[in-house]
mmCIF file of C-alpha atoms in Angstrom:
data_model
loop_
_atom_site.group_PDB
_atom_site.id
_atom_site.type_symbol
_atom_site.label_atom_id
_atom_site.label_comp_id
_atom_site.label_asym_id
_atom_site.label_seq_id
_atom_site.Cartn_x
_atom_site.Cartn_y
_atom_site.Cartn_z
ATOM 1 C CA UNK A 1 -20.424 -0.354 -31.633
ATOM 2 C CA UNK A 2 -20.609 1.232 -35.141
ATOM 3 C CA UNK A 3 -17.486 1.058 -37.026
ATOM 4 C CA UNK A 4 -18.004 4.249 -39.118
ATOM 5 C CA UNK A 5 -18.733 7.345 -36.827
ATOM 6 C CA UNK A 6 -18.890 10.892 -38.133
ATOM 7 C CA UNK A 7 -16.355 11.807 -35.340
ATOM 8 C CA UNK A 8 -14.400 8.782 -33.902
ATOM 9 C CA UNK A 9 -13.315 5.519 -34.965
ATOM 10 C CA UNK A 10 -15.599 2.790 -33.807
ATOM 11 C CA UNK A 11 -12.540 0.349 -33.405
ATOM 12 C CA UNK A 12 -10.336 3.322 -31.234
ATOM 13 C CA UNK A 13 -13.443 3.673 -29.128
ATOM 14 C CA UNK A 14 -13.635 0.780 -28.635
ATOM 15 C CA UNK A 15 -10.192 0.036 -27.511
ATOM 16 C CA UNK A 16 -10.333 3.248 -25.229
ATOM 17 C CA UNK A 17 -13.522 1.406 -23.405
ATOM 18 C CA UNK A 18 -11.794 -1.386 -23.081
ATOM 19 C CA UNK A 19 -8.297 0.406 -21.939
ATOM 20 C CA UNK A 20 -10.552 2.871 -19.374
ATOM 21 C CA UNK A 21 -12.272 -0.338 -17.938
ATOM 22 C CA UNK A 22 -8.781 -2.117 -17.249
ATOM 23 C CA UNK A 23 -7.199 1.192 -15.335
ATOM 24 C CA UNK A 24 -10.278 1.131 -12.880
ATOM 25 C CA UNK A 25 -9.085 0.267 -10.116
ATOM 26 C CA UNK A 26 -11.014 -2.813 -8.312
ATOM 27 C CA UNK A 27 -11.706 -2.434 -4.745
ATOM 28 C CA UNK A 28 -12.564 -4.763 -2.156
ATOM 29 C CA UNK A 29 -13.792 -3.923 1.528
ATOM 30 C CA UNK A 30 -13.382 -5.921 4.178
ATOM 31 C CA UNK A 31 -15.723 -3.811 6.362
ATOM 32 C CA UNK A 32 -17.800 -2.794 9.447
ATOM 33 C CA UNK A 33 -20.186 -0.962 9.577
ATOM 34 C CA UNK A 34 -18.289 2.099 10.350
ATOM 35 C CA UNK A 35 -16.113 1.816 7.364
ATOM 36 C CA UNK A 36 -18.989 1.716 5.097
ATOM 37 C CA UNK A 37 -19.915 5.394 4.675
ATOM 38 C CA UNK A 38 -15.943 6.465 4.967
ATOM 39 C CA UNK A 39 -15.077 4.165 1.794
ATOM 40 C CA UNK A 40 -18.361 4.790 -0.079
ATOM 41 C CA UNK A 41 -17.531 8.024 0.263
ATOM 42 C CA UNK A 42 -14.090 7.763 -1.510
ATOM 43 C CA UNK A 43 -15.114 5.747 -4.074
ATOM 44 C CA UNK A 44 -17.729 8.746 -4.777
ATOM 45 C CA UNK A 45 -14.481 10.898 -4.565
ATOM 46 C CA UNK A 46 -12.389 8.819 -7.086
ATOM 47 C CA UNK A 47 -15.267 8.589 -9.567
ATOM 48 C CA UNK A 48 -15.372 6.246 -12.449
ATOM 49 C CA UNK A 49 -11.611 5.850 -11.429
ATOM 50 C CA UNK A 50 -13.025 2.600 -9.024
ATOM 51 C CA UNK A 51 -15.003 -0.315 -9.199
ATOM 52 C CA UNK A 52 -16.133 -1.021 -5.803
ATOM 53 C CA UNK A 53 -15.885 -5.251 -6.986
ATOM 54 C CA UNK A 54 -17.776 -6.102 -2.919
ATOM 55 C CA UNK A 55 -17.958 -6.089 0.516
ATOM 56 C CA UNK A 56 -16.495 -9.007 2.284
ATOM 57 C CA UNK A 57 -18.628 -9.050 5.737
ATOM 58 C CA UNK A 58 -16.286 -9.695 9.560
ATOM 59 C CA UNK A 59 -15.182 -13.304 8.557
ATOM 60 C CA UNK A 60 -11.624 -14.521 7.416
ATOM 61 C CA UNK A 61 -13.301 -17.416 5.321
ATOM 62 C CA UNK A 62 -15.573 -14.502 3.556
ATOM 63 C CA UNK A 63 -12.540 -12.356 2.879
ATOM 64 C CA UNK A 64 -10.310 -14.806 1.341
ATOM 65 C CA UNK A 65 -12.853 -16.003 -1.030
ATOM 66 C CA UNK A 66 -13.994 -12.836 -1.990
ATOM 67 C CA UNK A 67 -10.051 -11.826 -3.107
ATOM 68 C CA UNK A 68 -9.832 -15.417 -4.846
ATOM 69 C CA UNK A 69 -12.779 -14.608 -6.880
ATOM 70 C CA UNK A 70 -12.872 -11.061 -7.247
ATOM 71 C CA UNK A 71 -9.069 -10.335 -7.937
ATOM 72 C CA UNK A 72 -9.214 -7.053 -6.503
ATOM 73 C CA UNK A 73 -6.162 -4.578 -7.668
ATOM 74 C CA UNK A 74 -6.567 -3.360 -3.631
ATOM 75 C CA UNK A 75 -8.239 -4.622 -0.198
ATOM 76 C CA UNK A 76 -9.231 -2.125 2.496
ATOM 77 C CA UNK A 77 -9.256 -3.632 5.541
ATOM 78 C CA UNK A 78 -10.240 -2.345 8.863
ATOM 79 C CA UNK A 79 -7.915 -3.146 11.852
ATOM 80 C CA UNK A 80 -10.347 -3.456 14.473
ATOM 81 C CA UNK A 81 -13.464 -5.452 13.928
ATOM 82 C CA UNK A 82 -15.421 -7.657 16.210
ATOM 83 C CA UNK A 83 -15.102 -11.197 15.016
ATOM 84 C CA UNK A 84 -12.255 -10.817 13.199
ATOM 85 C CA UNK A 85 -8.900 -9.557 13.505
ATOM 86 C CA UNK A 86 -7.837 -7.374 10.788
ATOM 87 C CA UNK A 87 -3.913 -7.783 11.366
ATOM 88 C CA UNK A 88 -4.455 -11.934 11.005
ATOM 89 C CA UNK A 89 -6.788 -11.149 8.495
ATOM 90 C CA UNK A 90 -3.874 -9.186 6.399
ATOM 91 C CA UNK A 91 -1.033 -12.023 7.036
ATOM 92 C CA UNK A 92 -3.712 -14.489 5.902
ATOM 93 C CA UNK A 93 -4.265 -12.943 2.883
ATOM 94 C CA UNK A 94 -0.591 -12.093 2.014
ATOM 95 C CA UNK A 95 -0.035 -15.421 2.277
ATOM 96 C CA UNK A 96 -2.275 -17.164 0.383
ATOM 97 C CA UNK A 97 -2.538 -14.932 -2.504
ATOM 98 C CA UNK A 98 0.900 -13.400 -2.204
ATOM 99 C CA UNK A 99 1.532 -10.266 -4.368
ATOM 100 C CA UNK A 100 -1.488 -10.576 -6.311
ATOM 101 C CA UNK A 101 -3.339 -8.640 -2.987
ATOM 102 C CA UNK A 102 -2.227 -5.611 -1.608
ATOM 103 C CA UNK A 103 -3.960 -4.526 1.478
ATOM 104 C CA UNK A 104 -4.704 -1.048 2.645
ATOM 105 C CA UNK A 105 -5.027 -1.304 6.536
ATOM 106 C CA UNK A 106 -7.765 1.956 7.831
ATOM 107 C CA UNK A 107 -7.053 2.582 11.326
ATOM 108 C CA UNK A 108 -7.616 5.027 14.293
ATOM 109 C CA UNK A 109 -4.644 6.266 15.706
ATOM 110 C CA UNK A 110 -5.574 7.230 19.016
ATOM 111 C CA UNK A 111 -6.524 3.696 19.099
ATOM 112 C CA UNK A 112 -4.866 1.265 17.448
ATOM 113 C CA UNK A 113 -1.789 0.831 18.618
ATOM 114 C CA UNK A 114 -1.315 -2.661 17.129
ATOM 115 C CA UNK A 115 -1.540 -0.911 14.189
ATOM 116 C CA UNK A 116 2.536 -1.862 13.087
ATOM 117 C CA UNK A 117 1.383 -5.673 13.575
ATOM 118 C CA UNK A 118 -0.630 -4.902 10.199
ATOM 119 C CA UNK A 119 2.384 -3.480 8.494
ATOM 120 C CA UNK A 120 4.594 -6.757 9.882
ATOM 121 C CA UNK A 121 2.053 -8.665 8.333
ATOM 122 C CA UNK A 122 2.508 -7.159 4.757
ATOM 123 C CA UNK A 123 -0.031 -4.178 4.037
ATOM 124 C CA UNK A 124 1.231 -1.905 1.597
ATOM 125 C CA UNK A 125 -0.468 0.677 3.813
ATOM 126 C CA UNK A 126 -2.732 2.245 6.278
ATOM 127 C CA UNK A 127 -4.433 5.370 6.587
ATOM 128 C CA UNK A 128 -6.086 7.149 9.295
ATOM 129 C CA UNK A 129 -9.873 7.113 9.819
ATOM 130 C CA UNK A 130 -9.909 10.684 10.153
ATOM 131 C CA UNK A 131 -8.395 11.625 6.384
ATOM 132 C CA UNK A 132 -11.115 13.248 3.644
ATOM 133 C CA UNK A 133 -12.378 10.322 1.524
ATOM 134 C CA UNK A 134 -10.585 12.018 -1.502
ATOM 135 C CA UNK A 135 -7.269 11.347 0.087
ATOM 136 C CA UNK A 136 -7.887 7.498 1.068
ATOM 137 C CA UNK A 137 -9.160 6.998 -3.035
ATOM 138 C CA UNK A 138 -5.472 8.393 -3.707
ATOM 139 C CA UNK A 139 -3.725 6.005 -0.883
ATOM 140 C CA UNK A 140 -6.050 3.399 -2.891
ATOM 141 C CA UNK A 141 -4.498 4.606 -6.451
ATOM 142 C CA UNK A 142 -1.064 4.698 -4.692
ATOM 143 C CA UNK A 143 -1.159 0.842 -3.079
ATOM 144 C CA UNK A 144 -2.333 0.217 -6.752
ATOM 145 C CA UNK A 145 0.010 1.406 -8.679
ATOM 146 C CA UNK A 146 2.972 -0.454 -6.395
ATOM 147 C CA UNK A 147 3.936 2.120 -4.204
ATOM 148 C CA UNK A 148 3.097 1.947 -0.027
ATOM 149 C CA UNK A 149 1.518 4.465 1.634
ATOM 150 C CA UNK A 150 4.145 5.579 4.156
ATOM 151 C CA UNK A 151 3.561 9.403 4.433
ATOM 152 C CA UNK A 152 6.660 11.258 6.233
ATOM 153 C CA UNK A 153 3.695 12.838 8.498
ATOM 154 C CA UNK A 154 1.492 9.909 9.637
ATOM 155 C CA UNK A 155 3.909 6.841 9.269
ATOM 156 C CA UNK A 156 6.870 8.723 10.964
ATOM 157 C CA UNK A 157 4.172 9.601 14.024
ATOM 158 C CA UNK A 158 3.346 5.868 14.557
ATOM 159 C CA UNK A 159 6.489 4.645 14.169
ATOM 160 C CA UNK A 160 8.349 7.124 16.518
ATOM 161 C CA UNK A 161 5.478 6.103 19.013
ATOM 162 C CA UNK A 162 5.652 2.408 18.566
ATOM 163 C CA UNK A 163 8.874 1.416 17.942
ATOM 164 C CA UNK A 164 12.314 1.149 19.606
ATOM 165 C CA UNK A 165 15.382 0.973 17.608
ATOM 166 C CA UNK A 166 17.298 -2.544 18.227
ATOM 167 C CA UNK A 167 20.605 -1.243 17.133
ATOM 168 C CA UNK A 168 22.324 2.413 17.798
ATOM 169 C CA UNK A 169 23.974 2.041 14.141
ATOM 170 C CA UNK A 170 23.721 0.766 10.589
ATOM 171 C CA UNK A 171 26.830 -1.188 10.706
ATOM 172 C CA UNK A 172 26.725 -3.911 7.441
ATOM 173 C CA UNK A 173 22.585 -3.633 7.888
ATOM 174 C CA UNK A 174 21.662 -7.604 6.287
ATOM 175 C CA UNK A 175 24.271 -6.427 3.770
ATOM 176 C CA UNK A 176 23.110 -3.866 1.997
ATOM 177 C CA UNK A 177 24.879 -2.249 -0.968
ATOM 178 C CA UNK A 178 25.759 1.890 0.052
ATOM 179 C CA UNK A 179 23.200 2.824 -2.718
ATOM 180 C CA UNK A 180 20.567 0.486 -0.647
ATOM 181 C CA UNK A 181 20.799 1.718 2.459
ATOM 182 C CA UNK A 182 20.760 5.052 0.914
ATOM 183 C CA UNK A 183 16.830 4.634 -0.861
ATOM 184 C CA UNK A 184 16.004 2.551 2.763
ATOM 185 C CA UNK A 185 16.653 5.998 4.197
ATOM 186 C CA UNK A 186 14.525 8.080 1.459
ATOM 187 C CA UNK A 187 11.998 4.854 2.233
ATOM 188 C CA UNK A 188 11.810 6.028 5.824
ATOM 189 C CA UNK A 189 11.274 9.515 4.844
ATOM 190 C CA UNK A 190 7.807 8.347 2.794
ATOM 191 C CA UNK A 191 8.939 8.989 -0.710
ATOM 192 C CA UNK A 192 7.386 6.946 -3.684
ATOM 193 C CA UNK A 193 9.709 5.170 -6.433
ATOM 194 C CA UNK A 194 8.943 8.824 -8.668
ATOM 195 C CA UNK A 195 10.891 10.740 -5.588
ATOM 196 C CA UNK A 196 13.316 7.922 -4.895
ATOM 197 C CA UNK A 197 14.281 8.239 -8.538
ATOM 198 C CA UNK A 198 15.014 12.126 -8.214
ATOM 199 C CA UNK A 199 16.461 12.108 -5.273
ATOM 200 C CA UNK A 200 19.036 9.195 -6.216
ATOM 201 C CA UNK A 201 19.583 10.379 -9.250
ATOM 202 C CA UNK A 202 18.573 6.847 -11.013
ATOM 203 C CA UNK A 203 15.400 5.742 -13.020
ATOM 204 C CA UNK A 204 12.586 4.368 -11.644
ATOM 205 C CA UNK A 205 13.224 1.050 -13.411
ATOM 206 C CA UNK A 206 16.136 1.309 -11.088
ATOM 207 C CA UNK A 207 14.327 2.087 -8.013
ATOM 208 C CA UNK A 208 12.125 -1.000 -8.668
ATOM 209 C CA UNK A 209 14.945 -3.283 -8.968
ATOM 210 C CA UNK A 210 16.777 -2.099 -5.893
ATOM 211 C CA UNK A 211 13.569 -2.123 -4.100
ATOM 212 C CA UNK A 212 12.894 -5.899 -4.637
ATOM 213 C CA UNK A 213 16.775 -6.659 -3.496
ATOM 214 C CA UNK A 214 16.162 -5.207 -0.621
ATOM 215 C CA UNK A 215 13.108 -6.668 0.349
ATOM 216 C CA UNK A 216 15.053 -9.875 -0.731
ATOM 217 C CA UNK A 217 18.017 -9.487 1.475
ATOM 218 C CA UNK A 218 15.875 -8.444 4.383
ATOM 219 C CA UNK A 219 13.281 -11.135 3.627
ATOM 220 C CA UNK A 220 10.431 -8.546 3.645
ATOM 221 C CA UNK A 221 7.251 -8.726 1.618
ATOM 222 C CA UNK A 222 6.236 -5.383 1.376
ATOM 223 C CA UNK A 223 7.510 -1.443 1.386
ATOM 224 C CA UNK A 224 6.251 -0.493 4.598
ATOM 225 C CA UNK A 225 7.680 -3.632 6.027
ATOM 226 C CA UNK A 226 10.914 -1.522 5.324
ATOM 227 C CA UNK A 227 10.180 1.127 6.807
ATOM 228 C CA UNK A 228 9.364 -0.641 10.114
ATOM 229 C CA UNK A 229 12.667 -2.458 9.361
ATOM 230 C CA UNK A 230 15.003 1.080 8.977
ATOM 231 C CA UNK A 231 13.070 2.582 12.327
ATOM 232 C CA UNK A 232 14.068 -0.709 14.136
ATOM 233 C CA UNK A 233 17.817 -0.573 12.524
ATOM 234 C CA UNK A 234 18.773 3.159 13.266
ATOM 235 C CA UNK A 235 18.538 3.553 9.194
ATOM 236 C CA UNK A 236 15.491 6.197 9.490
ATOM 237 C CA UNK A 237 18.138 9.241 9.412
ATOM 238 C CA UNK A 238 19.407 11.916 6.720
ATOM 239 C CA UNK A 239 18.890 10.412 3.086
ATOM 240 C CA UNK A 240 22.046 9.929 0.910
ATOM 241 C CA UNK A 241 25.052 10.296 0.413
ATOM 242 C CA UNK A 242 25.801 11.126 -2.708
ATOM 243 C CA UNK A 243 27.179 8.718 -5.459
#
């Protein structure tokens, strides 16, 4: 790189290579072969915005190596595959590298309907197989970024089909402070922490930090783990109330 440059600063660009490199986001596919077109095609769709880092072939051994060395910022993981199950594939993961991998679970609706075992297991996410590629690269960016991909359309569809309340109220839910239950209930309704902080009135610093008691009280792992948890608990109902 040459320092002196009629129209930028070698050192700035420079930095701004180095700074553009580190907001790529890293992908890793734990694939079959049907998956391979779908994701290749949103990684086309989020252009130099991803670094497809590999794909991990059907084997648990394959996949958890590939995360330890490749770091990935997000997995993609398909729920059905024919050696390996994609829901213990996710709880694996989760467990051995903890918050440092955040798994997007891809998934057929009209087939899957183990589909909430994935989310139980700690994905930040799934997606249905028959979205654009342009909208899984921005569940990709979104699972990235720290958010879970809990859409009020899809995730309130699968939810409402697969699981039964336990409880017919919210009494003292794992005892929750009013403004927790409160952004539980805007959880349920698919907002990120940007719409949690407008609709509570708080900043998002806030949201973060009320977001990781919760998931501390309720001795969850992940966002959409919550939402499973507020459908179960009668808690997926009108957002707050006020204060």
């Amino acid at each position: 790189m040459d320092v002196r440059m009629p129209v930028m600063n070698g050192i700035d660009a420079t930095r701004h290579l180095r700074r553009a490199h580190r907001e790529r986001c890293r992908v890793l596919v734990v694939t079959t072969f049907d998956l391979d077109d779908y994701v290749l095609g949103a990684v086309r769709a989020g252009a130099a915005g991803f670094l497809l880092k590999d794909q991990a072939p059907d084997q648990l051994a394959a996949a958890v190596a590939a995360c330890a060395r490749l770091v990935p910022d997000v997995v993609v993981m398909d729920v059905r595959m024919p050696v390996m199950n994609g829901i213990d594939a996710t709880r694996h993961l989760r467990r051995v590298h903890r918050e440092r991998c955040r798994v997007l679970v891809v998934t057929t609706f009209d087939l899957d309907d183990y589909v909430l075992g994935a989310v139980r297991a700690g994905a930040a996410g799934f997606l249905l197989k028959d979205q654009a590629p342009d909208q899984l690269a921005a569940a990709v960016r979104t699972i990235a970024a720290g958010d879970a991909i809990v859409s009020p359309r899809a995730t309130a569809r699968l939810l409402r089909e697969f699981v039964e309340p336990t409880v017919t109220g919210p009494a003292d839910p794992a005892g929750l402070t009013a403004r927790e239950t409160d952004l539980v209930r805007l959880m349920a309704r698919g907002l990120s922490n940007d719409e949690l902080a407008a609709a509570a009135h708080i900043s998002r610093a806030t949201v973060k930090t009320h977001v990781s008691n919760v998931l501390a009280k309720l001795g969850l792992t992940s966002r959409i783990q919550v939402v499973v948890w507020a459908f179960e608990h009668g808690l997926a109902g009108p957002g707050p109330r006020g204060g």
